[in-house]
């Protein structure tokens, strides 16, 4: 296998490749690669760029008069551009969004492999089924008292169920987890929604 790999690498260049000597300890290959990856992020250097294969969106119900029996129109807000690299984060510009806290809520997410030009904050009022595909929704209750991994915020005067204006921030971790953080614009609370971006890319 070692010889076959060297032969393949050599076929890509004009010279012979002999970098996989028998003295190399392949048991440490992953650790060495991870250390070099971290070094290149700090000091610069050549590294293979990855990134998400899809752009990600969150579904936001539009404001307006509620019609009994009819769902509110849905708008898709881009929260991560296609190709967002692991280990990076991005603020999602645009208007504040109200999220409900203190009661079970359902968050709808979408993804796209075709809308490579969308950036965080871009909003779609309509789309075709081939443009956006809906992912499994995330259902959870956002803790009104403090939020996920956050310092305690002031919620003494809030009712058991309330809407909180938030600003979104998206992150892709080195392990491939996509995190969408909701930052309370009125205090220091924040909440985290997450799913595996690598599994989404493979689906």
PDB file of C-alpha atoms in Angstrom:
ATOM      1  CA  UNK A   1       0.000   0.000   0.000  1.00  0.00           C
ATOM      2  CA  UNK A   2       2.888   2.342   0.805  1.00  0.00           C
ATOM      3  CA  UNK A   3       4.442   1.756  -2.629  1.00  0.00           C
ATOM      4  CA  UNK A   4       1.116   2.227  -4.382  1.00  0.00           C
ATOM      5  CA  UNK A   5       0.536   5.532  -2.610  1.00  0.00           C
ATOM      6  CA  UNK A   6       4.023   6.765  -3.523  1.00  0.00           C
ATOM      7  CA  UNK A   7       3.462   5.702  -7.133  1.00  0.00           C
ATOM      8  CA  UNK A   8       0.170   7.590  -7.273  1.00  0.00           C
ATOM      9  CA  UNK A   9       1.727  10.735  -5.792  1.00  0.00           C
ATOM     10  CA  UNK A  10       4.635  10.493  -8.233  1.00  0.00           C
ATOM     11  CA  UNK A  11       2.221  10.294 -11.172  1.00  0.00           C
ATOM     12  CA  UNK A  12       0.917  13.723 -10.214  1.00  0.00           C
ATOM     13  CA  UNK A  13       4.363  15.333 -10.429  1.00  0.00           C
ATOM     14  CA  UNK A  14       7.392  15.288 -12.702  1.00  0.00           C
ATOM     15  CA  UNK A  15       9.638  13.776 -10.052  1.00  0.00           C
ATOM     16  CA  UNK A  16       9.726  10.719  -7.855  1.00  0.00           C
ATOM     17  CA  UNK A  17       8.060  10.925  -4.460  1.00  0.00           C
ATOM     18  CA  UNK A  18       9.698   9.088  -1.595  1.00  0.00           C
ATOM     19  CA  UNK A  19       8.286  10.694   1.519  1.00  0.00           C
ATOM     20  CA  UNK A  20       6.757   7.624   3.133  1.00  0.00           C
ATOM     21  CA  UNK A  21       9.927   6.045   4.453  1.00  0.00           C
ATOM     22  CA  UNK A  22       9.741   2.919   6.561  1.00  0.00           C
ATOM     23  CA  UNK A  23      11.038   4.925   9.522  1.00  0.00           C
ATOM     24  CA  UNK A  24       7.809   6.922   9.746  1.00  0.00           C
ATOM     25  CA  UNK A  25       5.519   5.871  12.578  1.00  0.00           C
ATOM     26  CA  UNK A  26       2.109   5.748  10.930  1.00  0.00           C
ATOM     27  CA  UNK A  27       0.447   5.196  14.319  1.00  0.00           C
ATOM     28  CA  UNK A  28       1.108   8.876  14.975  1.00  0.00           C
ATOM     29  CA  UNK A  29      -0.019  10.092  11.543  1.00  0.00           C
ATOM     30  CA  UNK A  30      -3.347  11.525  12.729  1.00  0.00           C
ATOM     31  CA  UNK A  31      -1.759  13.327  15.682  1.00  0.00           C
ATOM     32  CA  UNK A  32       0.992  14.754  13.460  1.00  0.00           C
ATOM     33  CA  UNK A  33      -1.568  15.883  10.891  1.00  0.00           C
ATOM     34  CA  UNK A  34      -3.729  17.540  13.553  1.00  0.00           C
ATOM     35  CA  UNK A  35      -0.717  19.344  15.012  1.00  0.00           C
ATOM     36  CA  UNK A  36       0.336  20.601  11.577  1.00  0.00           C
ATOM     37  CA  UNK A  37      -3.232  21.706  10.826  1.00  0.00           C
ATOM     38  CA  UNK A  38      -3.264  23.767  14.013  1.00  0.00           C
ATOM     39  CA  UNK A  39       0.155  25.231  13.214  1.00  0.00           C
ATOM     40  CA  UNK A  40      -0.898  26.330   9.714  1.00  0.00           C
ATOM     41  CA  UNK A  41      -3.993  28.063  11.104  1.00  0.00           C
ATOM     42  CA  UNK A  42      -1.795  30.104  13.443  1.00  0.00           C
ATOM     43  CA  UNK A  43       1.308  30.684  11.312  1.00  0.00           C
ATOM     44  CA  UNK A  44       0.030  30.193   7.783  1.00  0.00           C
ATOM     45  CA  UNK A  45       1.116  27.554   5.337  1.00  0.00           C
ATOM     46  CA  UNK A  46      -0.182  25.091   2.802  1.00  0.00           C
ATOM     47  CA  UNK A  47      -3.201  23.107   3.899  1.00  0.00           C
ATOM     48  CA  UNK A  48      -6.068  21.377   2.163  1.00  0.00           C
ATOM     49  CA  UNK A  49      -9.144  23.551   2.350  1.00  0.00           C
ATOM     50  CA  UNK A  50     -12.437  21.892   3.075  1.00  0.00           C
ATOM     51  CA  UNK A  51     -15.664  23.526   4.062  1.00  0.00           C
ATOM     52  CA  UNK A  52     -19.323  22.659   4.045  1.00  0.00           C
ATOM     53  CA  UNK A  53     -20.653  21.258   0.788  1.00  0.00           C
ATOM     54  CA  UNK A  54     -23.958  23.031   1.362  1.00  0.00           C
ATOM     55  CA  UNK A  55     -25.292  26.417   2.375  1.00  0.00           C
ATOM     56  CA  UNK A  56     -27.551  26.341   5.440  1.00  0.00           C
ATOM     57  CA  UNK A  57     -30.715  28.307   6.164  1.00  0.00           C
ATOM     58  CA  UNK A  58     -33.158  28.696   9.042  1.00  0.00           C
ATOM     59  CA  UNK A  59     -36.862  29.110   8.416  1.00  0.00           C
ATOM     60  CA  UNK A  60     -38.405  32.259   9.904  1.00  0.00           C
ATOM     61  CA  UNK A  61     -42.149  32.868  10.060  1.00  0.00           C
ATOM     62  CA  UNK A  62     -42.992  36.279   8.646  1.00  0.00           C
ATOM     63  CA  UNK A  63     -44.868  38.824  10.733  1.00  0.00           C
ATOM     64  CA  UNK A  64     -48.444  39.678   9.943  1.00  0.00           C
ATOM     65  CA  UNK A  65     -52.040  38.965  10.819  1.00  0.00           C
ATOM     66  CA  UNK A  66     -52.637  35.328  11.700  1.00  0.00           C
ATOM     67  CA  UNK A  67     -55.301  33.531   9.671  1.00  0.00           C
ATOM     68  CA  UNK A  68     -56.972  30.646  11.518  1.00  0.00           C
ATOM     69  CA  UNK A  69     -56.062  27.317   9.938  1.00  0.00           C
ATOM     70  CA  UNK A  70     -53.426  28.806   7.630  1.00  0.00           C
ATOM     71  CA  UNK A  71     -49.677  28.674   8.350  1.00  0.00           C
ATOM     72  CA  UNK A  72     -47.734  31.901   8.316  1.00  0.00           C
ATOM     73  CA  UNK A  73     -45.547  32.457   5.237  1.00  0.00           C
ATOM     74  CA  UNK A  74     -42.025  31.152   5.760  1.00  0.00           C
ATOM     75  CA  UNK A  75     -38.808  32.968   4.864  1.00  0.00           C
ATOM     76  CA  UNK A  76     -35.434  31.225   4.626  1.00  0.00           C
ATOM     77  CA  UNK A  77     -32.479  33.150   6.071  1.00  0.00           C
ATOM     78  CA  UNK A  78     -28.985  32.045   5.074  1.00  0.00           C
ATOM     79  CA  UNK A  79     -26.923  31.408   8.208  1.00  0.00           C
ATOM     80  CA  UNK A  80     -23.885  29.706   6.615  1.00  0.00           C
ATOM     81  CA  UNK A  81     -22.520  30.084   3.110  1.00  0.00           C
ATOM     82  CA  UNK A  82     -21.533  27.076   1.052  1.00  0.00           C
ATOM     83  CA  UNK A  83     -17.856  26.309   1.690  1.00  0.00           C
ATOM     84  CA  UNK A  84     -17.751  27.692   5.249  1.00  0.00           C
ATOM     85  CA  UNK A  85     -14.553  26.250   6.690  1.00  0.00           C
ATOM     86  CA  UNK A  86     -14.354  24.175   9.826  1.00  0.00           C
ATOM     87  CA  UNK A  87     -13.101  26.142  12.803  1.00  0.00           C
ATOM     88  CA  UNK A  88     -14.627  29.431  11.616  1.00  0.00           C
ATOM     89  CA  UNK A  89     -17.604  31.533  12.649  1.00  0.00           C
ATOM     90  CA  UNK A  90     -19.684  34.289  11.084  1.00  0.00           C
ATOM     91  CA  UNK A  91     -22.204  36.812  12.340  1.00  0.00           C
ATOM     92  CA  UNK A  92     -25.510  36.762  10.491  1.00  0.00           C
ATOM     93  CA  UNK A  93     -26.378  40.369   9.624  1.00  0.00           C
ATOM     94  CA  UNK A  94     -29.905  41.633   9.249  1.00  0.00           C
ATOM     95  CA  UNK A  95     -32.891  42.408  11.397  1.00  0.00           C
ATOM     96  CA  UNK A  96     -33.379  40.913  14.822  1.00  0.00           C
ATOM     97  CA  UNK A  97     -35.463  37.758  15.003  1.00  0.00           C
ATOM     98  CA  UNK A  98     -37.828  36.871  17.839  1.00  0.00           C
ATOM     99  CA  UNK A  99     -37.489  33.373  19.300  1.00  0.00           C
ATOM    100  CA  UNK A 100     -39.808  31.867  21.881  1.00  0.00           C
ATOM    101  CA  UNK A 101     -38.310  30.797  25.208  1.00  0.00           C
ATOM    102  CA  UNK A 102     -39.750  28.870  28.109  1.00  0.00           C
ATOM    103  CA  UNK A 103     -41.867  26.499  26.005  1.00  0.00           C
ATOM    104  CA  UNK A 104     -41.132  23.772  23.416  1.00  0.00           C
ATOM    105  CA  UNK A 105     -40.250  25.265  20.034  1.00  0.00           C
ATOM    106  CA  UNK A 106     -39.611  23.791  16.596  1.00  0.00           C
ATOM    107  CA  UNK A 107     -36.811  25.172  14.423  1.00  0.00           C
ATOM    108  CA  UNK A 108     -36.861  24.402  10.697  1.00  0.00           C
ATOM    109  CA  UNK A 109     -33.600  24.192   8.756  1.00  0.00           C
ATOM    110  CA  UNK A 110     -32.879  23.992   5.037  1.00  0.00           C
ATOM    111  CA  UNK A 111     -29.772  23.361   2.943  1.00  0.00           C
ATOM    112  CA  UNK A 112     -28.715  23.897  -0.659  1.00  0.00           C
ATOM    113  CA  UNK A 113     -25.952  22.617  -2.916  1.00  0.00           C
ATOM    114  CA  UNK A 114     -26.875  24.936  -5.793  1.00  0.00           C
ATOM    115  CA  UNK A 115     -27.017  28.424  -4.239  1.00  0.00           C
ATOM    116  CA  UNK A 116     -23.281  29.004  -3.946  1.00  0.00           C
ATOM    117  CA  UNK A 117     -23.681  32.781  -4.120  1.00  0.00           C
ATOM    118  CA  UNK A 118     -25.757  33.180  -0.957  1.00  0.00           C
ATOM    119  CA  UNK A 119     -24.135  34.805   2.077  1.00  0.00           C
ATOM    120  CA  UNK A 120     -25.134  34.948   5.760  1.00  0.00           C
ATOM    121  CA  UNK A 121     -28.095  37.282   6.138  1.00  0.00           C
ATOM    122  CA  UNK A 122     -29.501  36.758   2.635  1.00  0.00           C
ATOM    123  CA  UNK A 123     -33.258  36.104   2.748  1.00  0.00           C
ATOM    124  CA  UNK A 124     -35.375  34.023   0.399  1.00  0.00           C
ATOM    125  CA  UNK A 125     -39.130  34.577   0.219  1.00  0.00           C
ATOM    126  CA  UNK A 126     -39.683  31.740  -2.246  1.00  0.00           C
ATOM    127  CA  UNK A 127     -37.678  28.868  -3.653  1.00  0.00           C
ATOM    128  CA  UNK A 128     -38.103  25.705  -5.670  1.00  0.00           C
ATOM    129  CA  UNK A 129     -37.779  22.186  -4.196  1.00  0.00           C
ATOM    130  CA  UNK A 130     -34.553  21.728  -6.157  1.00  0.00           C
ATOM    131  CA  UNK A 131     -32.988  24.841  -4.612  1.00  0.00           C
ATOM    132  CA  UNK A 132     -33.568  24.161  -0.915  1.00  0.00           C
ATOM    133  CA  UNK A 133     -34.065  20.838   0.826  1.00  0.00           C
ATOM    134  CA  UNK A 134     -35.558  20.787   4.311  1.00  0.00           C
ATOM    135  CA  UNK A 135     -33.579  19.003   7.018  1.00  0.00           C
ATOM    136  CA  UNK A 136     -34.912  17.338  10.128  1.00  0.00           C
ATOM    137  CA  UNK A 137     -36.279  20.068  12.424  1.00  0.00           C
ATOM    138  CA  UNK A 138     -34.771  20.682  15.839  1.00  0.00           C
ATOM    139  CA  UNK A 139     -37.295  20.622  18.673  1.00  0.00           C
ATOM    140  CA  UNK A 140     -36.254  21.872  22.097  1.00  0.00           C
ATOM    141  CA  UNK A 141     -37.109  24.297  24.878  1.00  0.00           C
ATOM    142  CA  UNK A 142     -34.862  27.328  25.241  1.00  0.00           C
ATOM    143  CA  UNK A 143     -34.188  27.983  28.923  1.00  0.00           C
ATOM    144  CA  UNK A 144     -35.472  31.484  29.664  1.00  0.00           C
ATOM    145  CA  UNK A 145     -33.336  31.815  32.796  1.00  0.00           C
ATOM    146  CA  UNK A 146     -29.854  31.534  31.395  1.00  0.00           C
ATOM    147  CA  UNK A 147     -29.491  29.919  27.964  1.00  0.00           C
ATOM    148  CA  UNK A 148     -27.030  27.295  26.765  1.00  0.00           C
ATOM    149  CA  UNK A 149     -23.505  27.655  28.173  1.00  0.00           C
ATOM    150  CA  UNK A 150     -24.248  31.253  29.106  1.00  0.00           C
ATOM    151  CA  UNK A 151     -23.862  33.381  32.182  1.00  0.00           C
ATOM    152  CA  UNK A 152     -27.123  33.990  34.002  1.00  0.00           C
ATOM    153  CA  UNK A 153     -29.231  36.708  32.475  1.00  0.00           C
ATOM    154  CA  UNK A 154     -32.034  38.742  33.935  1.00  0.00           C
ATOM    155  CA  UNK A 155     -35.375  37.069  33.303  1.00  0.00           C
ATOM    156  CA  UNK A 156     -37.160  37.820  36.567  1.00  0.00           C
ATOM    157  CA  UNK A 157     -39.860  39.891  34.899  1.00  0.00           C
ATOM    158  CA  UNK A 158     -40.451  37.640  31.909  1.00  0.00           C
ATOM    159  CA  UNK A 159     -43.603  35.514  31.645  1.00  0.00           C
ATOM    160  CA  UNK A 160     -43.320  31.739  31.446  1.00  0.00           C
ATOM    161  CA  UNK A 161     -43.485  32.043  27.654  1.00  0.00           C
ATOM    162  CA  UNK A 162     -42.048  35.058  25.877  1.00  0.00           C
ATOM    163  CA  UNK A 163     -40.417  36.164  22.656  1.00  0.00           C
ATOM    164  CA  UNK A 164     -36.819  37.336  22.866  1.00  0.00           C
ATOM    165  CA  UNK A 165     -35.130  39.382  20.108  1.00  0.00           C
ATOM    166  CA  UNK A 166     -31.913  37.659  19.057  1.00  0.00           C
ATOM    167  CA  UNK A 167     -29.091  37.985  16.567  1.00  0.00           C
ATOM    168  CA  UNK A 168     -27.686  34.848  14.940  1.00  0.00           C
ATOM    169  CA  UNK A 169     -24.062  33.724  14.815  1.00  0.00           C
ATOM    170  CA  UNK A 170     -23.014  30.559  12.985  1.00  0.00           C
ATOM    171  CA  UNK A 171     -20.002  28.354  13.661  1.00  0.00           C
ATOM    172  CA  UNK A 172     -18.584  25.172  12.165  1.00  0.00           C
ATOM    173  CA  UNK A 173     -16.376  23.301  14.609  1.00  0.00           C
ATOM    174  CA  UNK A 174     -13.268  21.299  13.736  1.00  0.00           C
ATOM    175  CA  UNK A 175     -15.349  18.161  14.364  1.00  0.00           C
ATOM    176  CA  UNK A 176     -17.877  19.149  11.718  1.00  0.00           C
ATOM    177  CA  UNK A 177     -20.675  20.280  14.037  1.00  0.00           C
ATOM    178  CA  UNK A 178     -22.708  23.237  12.796  1.00  0.00           C
ATOM    179  CA  UNK A 179     -23.717  25.560  15.628  1.00  0.00           C
ATOM    180  CA  UNK A 180     -26.231  28.367  15.331  1.00  0.00           C
ATOM    181  CA  UNK A 181     -26.016  30.684  18.338  1.00  0.00           C
ATOM    182  CA  UNK A 182     -28.913  32.950  19.277  1.00  0.00           C
ATOM    183  CA  UNK A 183     -27.656  36.003  21.195  1.00  0.00           C
ATOM    184  CA  UNK A 184     -30.176  37.895  23.329  1.00  0.00           C
ATOM    185  CA  UNK A 185     -30.123  41.537  22.229  1.00  0.00           C
ATOM    186  CA  UNK A 186     -31.491  42.672  25.605  1.00  0.00           C
ATOM    187  CA  UNK A 187     -29.031  40.848  27.858  1.00  0.00           C
ATOM    188  CA  UNK A 188     -26.154  38.396  28.059  1.00  0.00           C
ATOM    189  CA  UNK A 189     -28.106  35.197  27.450  1.00  0.00           C
ATOM    190  CA  UNK A 190     -27.465  32.996  24.440  1.00  0.00           C
ATOM    191  CA  UNK A 191     -28.677  29.639  23.173  1.00  0.00           C
ATOM    192  CA  UNK A 192     -27.147  27.055  20.875  1.00  0.00           C
ATOM    193  CA  UNK A 193     -28.772  24.967  18.146  1.00  0.00           C
ATOM    194  CA  UNK A 194     -26.542  22.370  16.522  1.00  0.00           C
ATOM    195  CA  UNK A 195     -26.432  19.457  14.108  1.00  0.00           C
ATOM    196  CA  UNK A 196     -23.763  17.458  12.290  1.00  0.00           C
ATOM    197  CA  UNK A 197     -22.855  19.330   9.103  1.00  0.00           C
ATOM    198  CA  UNK A 198     -20.860  16.364   7.778  1.00  0.00           C
ATOM    199  CA  UNK A 199     -23.880  14.089   7.945  1.00  0.00           C
ATOM    200  CA  UNK A 200     -25.921  16.779   6.210  1.00  0.00           C
ATOM    201  CA  UNK A 201     -23.281  16.966   3.462  1.00  0.00           C
ATOM    202  CA  UNK A 202     -23.476  13.204   2.942  1.00  0.00           C
ATOM    203  CA  UNK A 203     -27.272  13.093   2.772  1.00  0.00           C
TER     204      UNK A 203
END
